[in-house]
Coordinates of C-alpha atoms in Angstrom, one line a residue:
M1 CA -7.8 1.1 -1.1
H2 CA -8.0 -1.1 1.9
D3 CA -10.9 -3.5 1.8
S4 CA -12.8 -3.2 5.1
H5 CA -16.3 -3.7 6.4
I6 CA -16.2 -1.1 9.2
Y7 CA -18.7 1.1 7.3
F8 CA -20.8 -1.8 5.9
V9 CA -24.4 -2.5 7.1
G10 CA -26.1 -5.6 5.8
P11 CA -29.8 -5.8 5.1
D12 CA -30.3 -8.2 7.9
D13 CA -28.2 -6.4 10.5
P14 CA -30.0 -5.0 13.6
P15 CA -30.3 -1.3 14.2
E16 CA -27.5 -1.5 16.7
R17 CA -25.2 -2.1 13.7
D18 CA -26.3 1.2 12.0
Y19 CA -25.6 3.0 15.3
E20 CA -22.1 1.4 15.5
V21 CA -21.3 2.5 11.9
G22 CA -22.7 6.0 12.5
R23 CA -20.6 6.4 15.7
G24 CA -17.6 5.2 13.7
Y25 CA -18.2 7.7 10.9
L26 CA -18.4 10.4 13.5
A27 CA -15.2 9.4 15.2
D28 CA -13.5 9.2 11.8
G29 CA -14.5 12.8 10.9
V30 CA -17.4 12.2 8.5
P31 CA -20.4 13.7 10.3
S32 CA -22.8 13.7 7.4
K33 CA -22.5 9.9 6.9
A34 CA -22.6 9.5 10.7
R35 CA -25.9 11.4 10.9
E36 CA -27.3 9.3 8.1
H37 CA -26.7 6.0 9.9
L38 CA -27.7 7.3 13.3
E39 CA -31.0 8.5 11.9
K40 CA -31.5 5.1 10.4
A41 CA -30.8 3.4 13.7
R42 CA -33.3 5.7 15.4
A43 CA -36.0 5.1 12.8
R44 CA -35.6 1.4 13.2
G45 CA -36.3 1.6 17.0
F46 CA -32.8 2.1 18.5
T47 CA -33.1 4.9 21.1
G48 CA -31.6 6.2 24.3
P49 CA -29.4 9.1 25.6
E50 CA -26.3 7.7 24.0
I51 CA -27.6 7.8 20.4
H52 CA -29.2 11.2 21.0
F53 CA -25.9 12.5 22.2
H54 CA -24.1 11.3 19.1
R55 CA -26.9 12.6 16.8
A56 CA -26.4 16.1 18.3
L57 CA -22.7 15.9 17.8
A58 CA -23.1 14.7 14.2
I59 CA -25.2 17.8 13.4
L60 CA -22.7 20.2 15.0
S61 CA -19.4 18.5 14.1
K62 CA -17.2 20.7 11.8
R63 CA -19.9 23.3 11.6
S64 CA -20.6 26.6 13.4
Y65 CA -24.1 27.6 14.6
R66 CA -24.4 29.8 11.5
D67 CA -24.1 26.8 9.2
L68 CA -27.2 25.1 10.6
T69 CA -30.3 24.8 8.4
K70 CA -33.9 25.0 9.6
E71 CA -34.1 21.2 9.6
D72 CA -30.9 21.0 11.7
R73 CA -32.3 23.4 14.3
A74 CA -35.6 21.6 14.4
V75 CA -33.9 18.3 15.1
L76 CA -31.7 20.0 17.8
K77 CA -34.8 21.5 19.4
A78 CA -36.4 18.0 19.5
L79 CA -33.2 16.6 21.0
S80 CA -32.9 19.2 23.7
G81 CA -35.7 17.6 25.6
H82 CA -33.6 14.4 26.1
G83 CA -30.8 16.2 27.9
A84 CA -30.3 16.9 31.6
L85 CA -27.6 18.9 33.3
A86 CA -28.0 16.8 36.5
G87 CA -28.4 13.0 36.7
R88 CA -26.5 9.8 36.8
D89 CA -26.5 9.0 33.1
A90 CA -23.3 10.4 31.6
W91 CA -24.7 10.5 28.1
K92 CA -27.8 12.4 29.2
R93 CA -25.7 14.9 31.1
G94 CA -23.4 15.3 28.1
L95 CA -26.4 16.1 25.9
G96 CA -27.5 18.6 28.5
V97 CA -24.1 20.3 28.4
V98 CA -24.2 20.4 24.6
F99 CA -27.4 22.5 24.7
A100 CA -26.2 24.6 27.5
L101 CA -23.3 25.6 25.3
L102 CA -25.6 26.1 22.3
S103 CA -27.7 28.5 24.4
C104 CA -24.7 30.8 24.7
V105 CA -24.4 31.2 20.9
D106 CA -28.0 31.0 19.6
G107 CA -29.1 34.3 21.1
S108 CA -31.1 32.8 24.0
G109 CA -28.8 34.3 26.6
G110 CA -27.2 31.2 28.2
D111 CA -24.7 31.5 31.0
A112 CA -21.3 30.7 29.4
E113 CA -19.4 30.3 32.7
A114 CA -22.0 27.9 34.0
A115 CA -22.0 25.9 30.8
V116 CA -18.2 25.6 30.8
A117 CA -18.2 24.6 34.4
E118 CA -20.7 21.8 33.7
L119 CA -18.5 20.8 30.8
D120 CA -15.5 20.4 33.2
F121 CA -17.6 18.2 35.5
L122 CA -18.4 15.7 32.8
P123 CA -16.6 12.3 32.5
A124 CA -13.6 12.4 30.2
V125 CA -15.3 10.4 27.4
Q126 CA -18.2 12.8 27.0
R127 CA -16.2 15.9 27.7
D128 CA -13.5 15.1 25.1
L129 CA -16.1 14.3 22.5
I130 CA -17.8 17.7 23.0
L131 CA -14.5 19.6 22.9
R132 CA -13.6 17.9 19.6
H133 CA -16.9 18.1 17.7
L134 CA -18.1 21.5 19.0
D135 CA -14.8 23.1 18.1
L136 CA -16.4 25.6 15.7
V137 CA -19.4 26.2 17.9
L138 CA -17.3 27.3 20.9
T139 CA -16.2 30.9 20.2
G140 CA -15.0 33.9 22.1
S141 CA -14.7 33.7 25.8
M142 CA -16.1 30.1 25.9
K143 CA -13.3 29.0 23.6
Q144 CA -10.8 30.8 25.7
S145 CA -12.0 29.0 28.8
V146 CA -11.6 25.5 27.4
W147 CA -8.7 26.2 25.1
H148 CA -6.1 25.0 27.6
R149 CA -7.9 21.6 27.8
V150 CA -8.3 21.4 24.0
R151 CA -4.6 22.1 23.5
A152 CA -3.6 19.6 26.2
N153 CA -5.7 16.9 24.6
A154 CA -4.1 17.6 21.2
K155 CA -0.6 17.4 22.7
K156 CA -1.5 14.1 24.3
A157 CA -3.1 12.6 21.2
R158 CA -0.4 13.9 18.8
Y159 CA 2.0 10.9 19.3
S160 CA -0.4 8.5 21.0
N161 CA -0.6 4.8 20.1
D162 CA 2.9 4.8 18.5
R163 CA 1.9 7.1 15.7
V164 CA 5.3 7.5 14.1
G165 CA 5.9 3.7 14.1
R166 CA 2.5 2.9 12.6
V167 CA 1.2 5.6 10.2
W168 CA 3.4 4.3 7.4
A169 CA 1.5 1.0 7.4
Y170 CA -1.8 2.8 6.6
F171 CA -0.3 4.0 3.3
E172 CA 1.2 0.6 2.4
P173 CA -0.7 -1.0 -0.5
E174 CA -2.4 -4.3 0.0
P175 CA 0.4 -6.8 -0.9
A176 CA -0.2 -9.0 -4.0
G177 CA -0.4 -12.7 -3.1
A178 CA 2.6 -14.9 -3.1
R179 CA 3.4 -16.5 -6.4
A180 CA 6.3 -18.4 -7.9
E181 CA 6.9 -18.9 -11.5
H182 CA 5.8 -22.4 -12.7
P183 CA 8.5 -24.5 -14.4
E184 CA 8.4 -25.0 -18.1
P185 CA 6.8 -28.3 -19.2
Q186 CA 9.1 -31.0 -20.5
A187 CA 10.3 -30.3 -24.0
T188 CA 10.3 -34.0 -24.8
D189 CA 7.4 -36.4 -24.9
G190 CA 6.6 -40.1 -25.6
R191 CA 7.3 -39.6 -29.3
D192 CA 10.8 -38.6 -28.6
V193 CA 11.2 -41.7 -26.4
F194 CA 9.9 -44.0 -29.1
I195 CA 12.3 -42.5 -31.7
G196 CA 15.1 -42.8 -29.2
V197 CA 14.4 -46.5 -28.7
L198 CA 14.5 -47.1 -32.4
L199 CA 17.8 -45.1 -32.8
A200 CA 19.3 -46.9 -29.7
A201 CA 18.4 -50.3 -31.3
A202 CA 19.9 -49.2 -34.5
S203 CA 23.1 -48.2 -32.8
L204 CA 23.4 -51.0 -30.2
G205 CA 22.5 -53.8 -32.7
P206 CA 25.6 -53.4 -34.8
V207 CA 27.7 -53.2 -31.6
A208 CA 26.3 -56.5 -30.4
V209 CA 27.2 -58.0 -33.8
M210 CA 30.7 -56.7 -33.5
V211 CA 31.0 -58.1 -30.0
G212 CA 29.8 -61.5 -31.2
S213 CA 32.4 -61.5 -34.0
S214 CA 35.1 -60.5 -31.5
L215 CA 34.2 -63.3 -29.1
T216 CA 34.5 -65.9 -31.8
Q217 CA 38.2 -65.3 -31.8
G218 CA 38.4 -66.6 -28.3
S219 CA 41.4 -64.6 -27.2
L220 CA 41.7 -63.1 -23.7
P221 CA 42.2 -59.5 -24.9
A222 CA 39.1 -59.8 -27.0
L223 CA 37.1 -61.2 -24.1
L224 CA 38.3 -58.5 -21.7
A225 CA 37.5 -55.8 -24.3
C226 CA 33.9 -57.1 -24.7
L227 CA 33.5 -57.2 -21.0
A228 CA 34.8 -53.6 -20.6
V229 CA 32.3 -52.4 -23.2
F230 CA 29.3 -53.7 -21.3
V231 CA 30.7 -52.6 -17.9
F232 CA 32.3 -49.2 -18.6
G233 CA 29.9 -48.2 -21.4
P234 CA 26.7 -47.7 -19.2
V235 CA 28.6 -46.2 -16.3
A236 CA 30.4 -43.8 -18.7
G237 CA 27.0 -42.9 -20.3
W238 CA 25.5 -42.1 -16.9
H239 CA 28.4 -39.8 -16.1
V240 CA 28.1 -38.1 -19.5
A241 CA 24.4 -37.6 -19.0
A242 CA 24.9 -36.0 -15.6
W243 CA 27.6 -33.7 -16.9
H244 CA 25.4 -32.8 -19.9
H245 CA 22.4 -32.0 -17.7
K246 CA 24.5 -29.6 -15.5
Y247 CA 25.8 -28.0 -18.7
R248 CA 22.3 -27.4 -20.1
R249 CA 21.0 -26.0 -16.8
R250 CA 23.9 -23.6 -16.6
L251 CA 23.4 -22.4 -20.1
A252 CA 19.7 -21.8 -19.4
L253 CA 20.4 -19.9 -16.2
E254 CA 23.1 -17.8 -18.1
R255 CA 20.4 -16.8 -20.6
A256 CA 18.1 -15.9 -17.8
Y257 CA 20.8 -13.8 -16.2
G258 CA 21.2 -12.0 -19.6
Y259 CA 24.8 -13.1 -20.2
G260 CA 26.0 -12.9 -23.8
R261 CA 23.4 -10.2 -24.8
S262 CA 23.1 -6.5 -24.4
P263 CA 20.5 -5.5 -21.8
V264 CA 17.4 -3.8 -23.3
P265 CA 15.8 -1.3 -20.9
P266 CA 12.1 -1.7 -20.3
P267 CA 9.7 1.1 -21.5
K268 CA 9.8 4.1 -19.2
G269 CA 7.0 4.3 -16.7
G270 CA 5.7 0.8 -17.3
F271 CA 5.3 -2.0 -14.8
A272 CA 8.7 -3.6 -15.8
D273 CA 10.4 -0.2 -15.4
Q274 CA 8.9 0.3 -11.9
V275 CA 9.9 -3.2 -10.8
E276 CA 13.4 -2.6 -12.1
R277 CA 13.6 0.6 -10.1
L278 CA 12.5 -1.3 -7.0
F279 CA 15.3 -3.9 -7.5
D280 CA 17.9 -1.2 -8.0
H281 CA 16.7 0.6 -4.9
Y282 CA 16.7 -2.4 -2.6
F283 CA 19.9 -3.9 -3.9
D284 CA 21.5 -0.6 -3.2
K285 CA 19.8 -0.3 0.2
Y286 CA 20.6 -3.9 1.4
A287 CA 24.3 -3.9 0.3
P288 CA 26.3 -6.0 2.8
D289 CA 29.1 -3.5 2.9
P290 CA 27.8 0.1 2.3
S291 CA 31.4 1.2 1.6
D292 CA 31.8 -1.2 -1.3
K293 CA 28.4 -1.0 -3.1
Y294 CA 29.9 -1.1 -6.5
A295 CA 31.3 -4.6 -6.1
W296 CA 28.0 -5.8 -4.7
L297 CA 26.0 -4.4 -7.5
A298 CA 28.4 -5.7 -10.1
R299 CA 28.4 -9.2 -8.5
T300 CA 24.6 -9.3 -8.5
R301 CA 23.9 -7.7 -11.9
G302 CA 22.8 -11.0 -13.5
V303 CA 20.7 -12.3 -10.6
R304 CA 19.1 -8.9 -10.3
R305 CA 18.0 -9.0 -14.0
C306 CA 16.8 -12.6 -13.6
L307 CA 14.7 -11.9 -10.6
R308 CA 13.2 -8.7 -12.2
D309 CA 12.1 -10.7 -15.2
E310 CA 10.5 -13.3 -13.1
V311 CA 8.5 -10.8 -11.1
V312 CA 7.4 -9.0 -14.3
R313 CA 6.3 -12.3 -15.9
T314 CA 4.5 -13.5 -12.8
Y315 CA 2.7 -10.3 -11.9
R316 CA 2.2 -8.4 -15.1
E317 CA -1.6 -8.2 -15.2
R318 CA -4.3 -5.6 -14.8
G319 CA -4.9 -4.3 -11.3
I320 CA -1.4 -5.1 -9.9
E321 CA 0.9 -2.1 -9.4
A322 CA 4.6 -2.4 -8.7
D323 CA 4.1 -1.1 -5.1
R324 CA 2.1 -4.2 -4.3
V325 CA 5.1 -6.5 -5.0
K326 CA 7.6 -4.4 -3.0
W327 CA 7.4 -7.0 -0.2
L328 CA 8.5 -9.7 -2.6
V329 CA 11.3 -7.6 -4.1
R330 CA 12.7 -6.9 -0.6
F331 CA 12.4 -10.6 0.3
M332 CA 14.3 -11.6 -2.9
V333 CA 17.1 -9.1 -2.3
R334 CA 17.5 -10.2 1.3
D335 CA 17.6 -13.8 0.2
V336 CA 20.4 -13.0 -2.3
R337 CA 22.3 -11.2 0.4
R338 CA 21.9 -14.1 2.8
R339 CA 23.1 -16.6 0.2
L340 CA 26.2 -14.6 -0.5
R341 CA 26.9 -14.2 3.2
D342 CA 26.5 -18.0 3.8
G343 CA 28.7 -18.9 0.9
E344 CA 25.9 -20.4 -1.1
P345 CA 26.1 -20.3 -5.0
V346 CA 24.6 -17.4 -6.8
E347 CA 26.2 -17.4 -10.3
P348 CA 25.1 -20.0 -12.9
Y349 CA 28.6 -21.7 -12.9
E350 CA 28.4 -22.0 -9.2
I351 CA 24.8 -23.3 -8.9
H352 CA 25.3 -25.9 -11.7
Q353 CA 28.9 -26.7 -11.2
V354 CA 30.1 -30.2 -12.0
D355 CA 32.1 -31.9 -9.2
P356 CA 35.8 -32.2 -10.4
A357 CA 35.7 -35.9 -9.2
V358 CA 32.7 -36.5 -11.5
K359 CA 34.6 -34.9 -14.4
A360 CA 37.7 -37.1 -13.7
R361 CA 35.7 -40.3 -13.5
C362 CA 33.7 -39.4 -16.6
T363 CA 36.9 -38.8 -18.6
A364 CA 38.5 -42.0 -17.4
L365 CA 35.4 -44.1 -18.1
C366 CA 35.0 -42.6 -21.5
L367 CA 38.7 -43.3 -22.4
A368 CA 38.4 -46.9 -21.1
T369 CA 35.2 -47.4 -23.1
A370 CA 36.7 -45.9 -26.2
T371 CA 39.7 -48.2 -25.9
A372 CA 37.5 -51.2 -25.4
V373 CA 35.3 -50.4 -28.4
A374 CA 38.4 -49.8 -30.5
T375 CA 39.8 -53.2 -29.5
V376 CA 36.4 -54.9 -30.2
V377 CA 36.2 -53.3 -33.7
A378 CA 39.8 -54.3 -34.5
T379 CA 39.2 -57.9 -33.4
A380 CA 35.9 -58.1 -35.3
F381 CA 37.4 -56.6 -38.4
Q382 CA 40.0 -59.4 -38.5
Q383 CA 37.1 -62.0 -38.5
A384 CA 34.7 -60.3 -40.9
P385 CA 36.0 -57.0 -42.4
V386 CA 33.0 -56.2 -44.6
S387 CA 30.3 -56.8 -42.1
T388 CA 32.3 -55.0 -39.4
A389 CA 32.8 -52.0 -41.6
A390 CA 29.1 -51.9 -42.3
C391 CA 28.2 -52.2 -38.6
V392 CA 30.6 -49.4 -37.7
V393 CA 29.0 -47.1 -40.2
L394 CA 25.5 -48.0 -39.1
A395 CA 26.3 -47.7 -35.4
A396 CA 28.0 -44.3 -35.8
A397 CA 25.2 -42.9 -37.9
A398 CA 22.5 -44.0 -35.5
A399 CA 24.5 -42.9 -32.4
R400 CA 24.9 -39.5 -34.0
F401 CA 21.2 -38.9 -33.4
A402 CA 20.5 -41.4 -30.5
V403 CA 23.0 -40.0 -28.1
P404 CA 21.9 -36.3 -28.2
L405 CA 18.2 -37.3 -28.1
W406 CA 18.6 -39.5 -25.1
L407 CA 20.8 -36.9 -23.3
R408 CA 18.0 -34.3 -23.9
V409 CA 15.3 -36.7 -22.8
H410 CA 17.2 -37.6 -19.6
S411 CA 18.0 -33.9 -18.9
E412 CA 14.5 -32.8 -19.4
R413 CA 13.1 -35.3 -17.0
L414 CA 15.7 -34.3 -14.4
R415 CA 15.0 -30.6 -15.0
A416 CA 11.3 -31.0 -14.6
G417 CA 11.7 -32.8 -11.3
E418 CA 14.3 -30.4 -10.0
E419 CA 12.3 -27.3 -11.0
A420 CA 9.1 -28.7 -9.5
R421 CA 10.9 -29.2 -6.1
E422 CA 12.5 -25.7 -6.4
H423 CA 9.1 -24.2 -7.2
E424 CA 7.5 -25.8 -4.1
A425 CA 10.3 -24.6 -1.9
V426 CA 10.3 -21.1 -3.3
E427 CA 6.5 -20.8 -3.2
A428 CA 6.4 -22.0 0.4
A429 CA 9.1 -19.5 1.4
R430 CA 7.3 -16.7 -0.3
K431 CA 3.9 -17.6 1.2
A432 CA 5.5 -17.6 4.6
E433 CA 7.0 -14.1 3.9
Y434 CA 3.7 -12.9 2.5
E435 CA 1.8 -14.0 5.6
R436 CA 4.4 -12.4 7.9
W437 CA 4.3 -9.1 6.0
K438 CA 0.5 -9.0 5.8
T439 CA 0.1 -9.9 9.4
K440 CA 2.5 -7.1 10.3
L441 CA 0.6 -4.6 8.2
D442 CA -2.7 -5.7 9.8
L443 CA -1.3 -5.3 13.3
L444 CA 0.3 -2.0 12.7
R445 CA -2.2 -0.3 10.3
P446 CA -4.0 2.4 12.3
R447 CA -7.7 2.5 12.7
E448 CA -9.7 5.3 11.0
E449 CA -10.5 6.7 14.4
E450 CA -6.8 7.0 15.2
M451 CA -6.0 8.6 11.8
E452 CA -8.7 11.3 12.4
A453 CA -7.6 11.9 16.0
W454 CA -4.0 12.4 14.9
L455 CA -5.0 14.8 12.1
S456 CA -7.3 16.7 14.5
A457 CA -4.5 17.0 17.0
D458 CA -2.2 18.4 14.3
K459 CA -4.8 20.9 13.2
T460 CA -5.3 22.1 16.8
L461 CA -1.6 22.6 17.4
I462 CA -1.2 24.4 14.0
L463 CA -4.1 26.6 15.1
D464 CA -2.4 27.3 18.4
E465 CA 0.8 28.2 16.6
T466 CA -1.1 30.5 14.3
L467 CA -2.7 32.3 17.2
K468 CA 0.7 32.8 18.8
N469 CA 2.2 34.1 15.5
H470 CA -0.5 36.6 15.1
R471 CA -0.6 37.4 18.8
L472 CA -4.3 36.8 19.1
D473 CA -6.5 35.6 22.0
W474 CA -9.6 33.6 21.4
H475 CA -11.9 36.4 22.6
E476 CA -10.6 38.4 19.5
V477 CA -11.5 35.7 17.1
V478 CA -15.0 36.0 15.7
A479 CA -14.8 32.8 13.6
H480 CA -12.2 30.4 12.4
A481 CA -12.0 27.7 9.7
F482 CA -9.6 24.9 8.5
L483 CA -9.0 23.8 5.0
P484 CA -6.8 20.6 4.9
T485 CA -5.9 19.6 1.3
P486 CA -3.4 17.0 0.0
K487 CA 0.1 18.3 -0.7
R488 CA 1.4 16.6 -3.8
P489 CA 3.4 14.5 -4.2
C490 CA 2.2 12.4 -1.3
K491 CA 1.0 8.9 -0.6
S492 CA -2.8 8.4 -0.4
A493 CA -5.0 5.6 0.9
H494 CA -8.5 5.0 2.3
V495 CA -10.8 2.2 3.4
K496 CA -13.8 1.2 1.4
K497 CA -16.5 3.9 1.8
G498 CA -14.1 6.0 3.9
P499 CA -12.4 9.3 3.4
W500 CA -9.0 9.7 1.7
R501 CA -6.0 10.1 3.9
Y502 CA -2.7 11.6 2.8
S503 CA 0.9 11.4 4.0
R504 CA 1.3 15.1 3.4
Y505 CA -1.2 17.9 3.9
E506 CA -1.4 21.6 3.3
I507 CA -3.4 23.0 6.2
R508 CA -4.9 26.5 5.8
V509 CA -6.2 28.3 8.8
F510 CA -8.6 31.3 8.5
L511 CA -9.0 33.5 11.6
V512 CA -11.7 36.1 11.3
T513 CA -11.4 39.1 13.7
E514 CA -13.2 42.4 14.0
E515 CA -10.5 44.0 11.8
G516 CA -10.0 41.5 9.0
V517 CA -8.9 38.0 8.1
R518 CA -5.6 36.3 9.1
E519 CA -4.6 33.3 6.9
A520 CA -1.8 30.9 7.6
T521 CA -0.7 27.9 5.5
A522 CA 1.3 25.0 6.9
V523 CA 2.7 21.9 5.2
L524 CA 2.2 18.9 7.4
D525 CA 4.2 15.7 7.3
F526 CA 1.5 13.6 8.7
A527 CA 3.6 10.5 9.2
R528 CA 6.0 12.3 11.6
S529 CA 3.6 15.0 12.8
R530 CA 5.9 17.8 11.7
W531 CA 4.9 21.0 9.9
R532 CA 6.3 24.2 8.8
T533 CA 4.4 27.4 8.2
T534 CA 4.9 28.4 4.5
S535 CA 2.9 31.6 4.3
R536 CA 0.9 34.1 6.4
K537 CA -1.5 36.6 4.9
N538 CA -3.5 39.4 6.4
Y539 CA -6.3 41.2 4.4
R540 CA -9.3 43.3 5.1
F541 CA -12.8 42.1 4.6
D542 CA -13.2 44.2 1.4
A543 CA -10.1 42.6 -0.1
V544 CA -12.0 39.3 -0.9
S545 CA -13.8 40.0 -4.2
S546 CA -15.1 36.6 -5.0
V547 CA -15.2 33.0 -3.9
H548 CA -16.5 30.1 -6.0
V549 CA -16.1 26.4 -6.2
E550 CA -15.1 24.7 -9.5
I551 CA -16.2 21.1 -10.0
A552 CA -13.7 19.9 -12.5
S553 CA -15.0 16.4 -12.3
T554 CA -16.8 14.1 -9.9
R555 CA -13.3 13.4 -8.4
R556 CA -11.9 16.9 -8.3
Y557 CA -13.2 20.0 -6.5
I558 CA -11.3 23.4 -6.7
L559 CA -11.9 26.4 -4.5
N560 CA -11.0 29.7 -6.2
I561 CA -10.4 32.8 -4.0
T562 CA -10.0 36.1 -5.8
L563 CA -8.6 39.1 -3.9
S564 CA -9.1 42.6 -5.2
N565 CA -5.4 43.3 -5.2
G566 CA -4.1 40.0 -6.3
P567 CA -4.5 37.0 -8.6
T568 CA -7.0 34.2 -8.1
E569 CA -5.8 31.4 -5.7
S570 CA -6.9 28.0 -6.8
I571 CA -7.0 25.3 -4.1
V572 CA -7.7 21.7 -4.9
V573 CA -10.0 20.7 -2.0
S574 CA -10.8 17.2 -2.9
E575 CA -9.2 15.0 -5.5
A576 CA -9.4 11.2 -5.6
P577 CA -6.2 9.7 -7.2
N578 CA -6.8 8.3 -10.6
R579 CA -5.1 5.0 -9.7
D580 CA -8.0 4.2 -7.3
A581 CA -9.5 1.0 -8.7
V582 CA -12.8 1.3 -6.9
V583 CA -15.6 0.5 -9.3
D584 CA -18.5 0.3 -6.9
E585 CA -21.1 2.8 -8.0
E586 CA -22.1 3.8 -4.5
S587 CA -18.6 4.5 -3.5
Q588 CA -18.0 6.6 -6.6
T589 CA -21.1 8.6 -5.7
D590 CA -20.4 9.2 -2.1
A591 CA -16.6 9.7 -2.3
P592 CA -16.6 13.5 -3.1
D593 CA -19.1 14.3 -0.3
I594 CA -17.2 12.2 2.2
N595 CA -13.9 13.9 1.4
L596 CA -15.4 17.4 1.5
D597 CA -17.2 16.5 4.8
T598 CA -13.9 15.3 6.3
A599 CA -12.2 18.5 5.3
G600 CA -14.8 20.6 7.0
F601 CA -15.3 22.3 3.6
S602 CA -18.9 23.4 4.2
H603 CA -18.1 25.7 7.1
T604 CA -14.9 27.1 5.4
L605 CA -16.8 27.9 2.3
R606 CA -19.6 29.5 4.4
V607 CA -17.1 31.8 6.1
L608 CA -15.4 32.8 2.9
E609 CA -18.6 33.3 1.0
G610 CA -19.8 35.6 3.9
I611 CA -16.7 37.7 3.7
A612 CA -16.8 37.9 -0.1
A613 CA -20.5 38.8 -0.3
E614 CA -21.0 41.2 2.6
G615 CA -17.7 41.7 4.3
K616 CA -17.7 42.8 8.0
P617 CA -21.5 43.4 8.3
W618 CA -22.0 39.6 7.8
F619 CA -20.3 38.9 11.1
G620 CA -22.0 41.7 12.9
R621 CA -25.5 40.3 12.3
G622 CA -27.0 37.9 14.8
T623 CA -26.4 34.2 14.6
A624 CA -30.1 33.5 14.3
S625 CA -30.5 35.7 11.2
P626 CA -32.7 34.5 8.4
S627 CA -29.8 34.1 6.1
A628 CA -28.5 31.3 8.3
D629 CA -31.6 29.2 7.5
R630 CA -30.7 27.6 4.3
S631 CA -29.8 24.3 2.6
D632 CA -26.1 24.1 2.0
P633 CA -24.7 21.0 0.4
P634 CA -21.0 21.7 -0.5
A635 CA -21.4 20.5 -4.0
A636 CA -24.2 23.0 -4.7
A637 CA -21.8 25.9 -4.0

């Protein structure tokens, strides 16, 4: 769900805001919600030809004249006084044309040719709105007269506003915010430092005693040996600490890469499994050399596992799905590819490699220090053998614990600082990528009005293809109806309080003629505006034995059509995906009605019910028959 305020009206907003939201709902294919907001705006004092024009369209949109209730017709009768076929105000003229067209279908004997001529003289804005929203009102010869314009508008709108390059952004989930795994806190604290100081004193004290004993001899070799201990000893210790730190960091990274242990696959279908699939997909997709993917995947096996575990640890929480971190997975994979191309280290032994010169110096310094210590011990042993032996034992015992402890304290301090800097750099890079990706989605994501216009264009062209396949002209069509439903599997998305949109639809077209019903089904790839007709059916009026709606739940509506010579066909008309995380009570209540309204379900059900109940006589009766005066919420069916 995309968080949006395009359908939101605050308690302190002026009536103009209700009008804007109502007009937006109408453009987005939800006429019932449009009418609700337009009536609120009118009740709060907002009036004029423009709102009256949109109120009339909201009543008639996705409905035929037969579908109107007594209340609807009373409102239209009141609105008819605000229209004029002549005048300068385009909205007033448009309203007049709406009622001129209605007079041709309500039994009042209007002049269809004159009404269509007035429609042609309207400005493009009002004319196109009438052609779109009065699609089911215009029938027979009137529809034939304007069909070429309706079809031309659909062809023009089909790929308008870079549809193919932008629709995908509508179905992209809102990306999860940029995060970077925080470094582990230091494993050593002040107590370790205190213990290390005591152990260092316990080891260095005896050394000082032995140096003093060696200096009492006064020989030049003893003096040089003592000097070498104090000069080479600290430098050798520093090199040993640096080498040890690199070694510890390499071992830790090897564990993170999973080296030395058998990989354990995550539970199927879980978050970790989905993230792993994303990494496998993008490492395969972004291989530097497509002809040698095996070497690339083998080379990056460890880093792939490490990055996967990091993402899982960082984002494993309620409400975050794997699709929301796809942007981060792509960024990580591209970064690994860039590092390999630029010759930067990727493997643990490369990242934490010790410079050979450092190794050579460390080895030489350690040998020199060991030689000097051995000389000092030998000289001191000559002066005081008993005390020297005791000092050697005490220094060795204390050093056995002091050296590893100080190496660990030093390494932990270095690690904490290095990982803090790495964390800042990684987090900054990911935040920049997140902002880039989110900005791109916001710029490319189509508006609701565009999504509805593209779907309407597709439906019109599918209808045109159906007419051609059945070799029918509009004057032969008594009534027609659409039933767009999601074609699973598909992507789905919607804005808050808006209708669900799908990446794949199954569009059913019903054409009612004097002789029977023609039905065609097309599977629409909405992102590319491509479709293929999957079935065509022809049946007599008496072939439809029953039509009923099954409300499986508040999120699922099923239309069941039973033919006398065949099984029942169950069509899922409206179904909100279970993964939708909306918890707003109002949204939960309105969602089914909004989705049914967008699908034009009320009119389709009305046509099918008429066929099932009465057959051909139902279409032979006048449009103003008493049976047309009813209350018809789709859910009540």
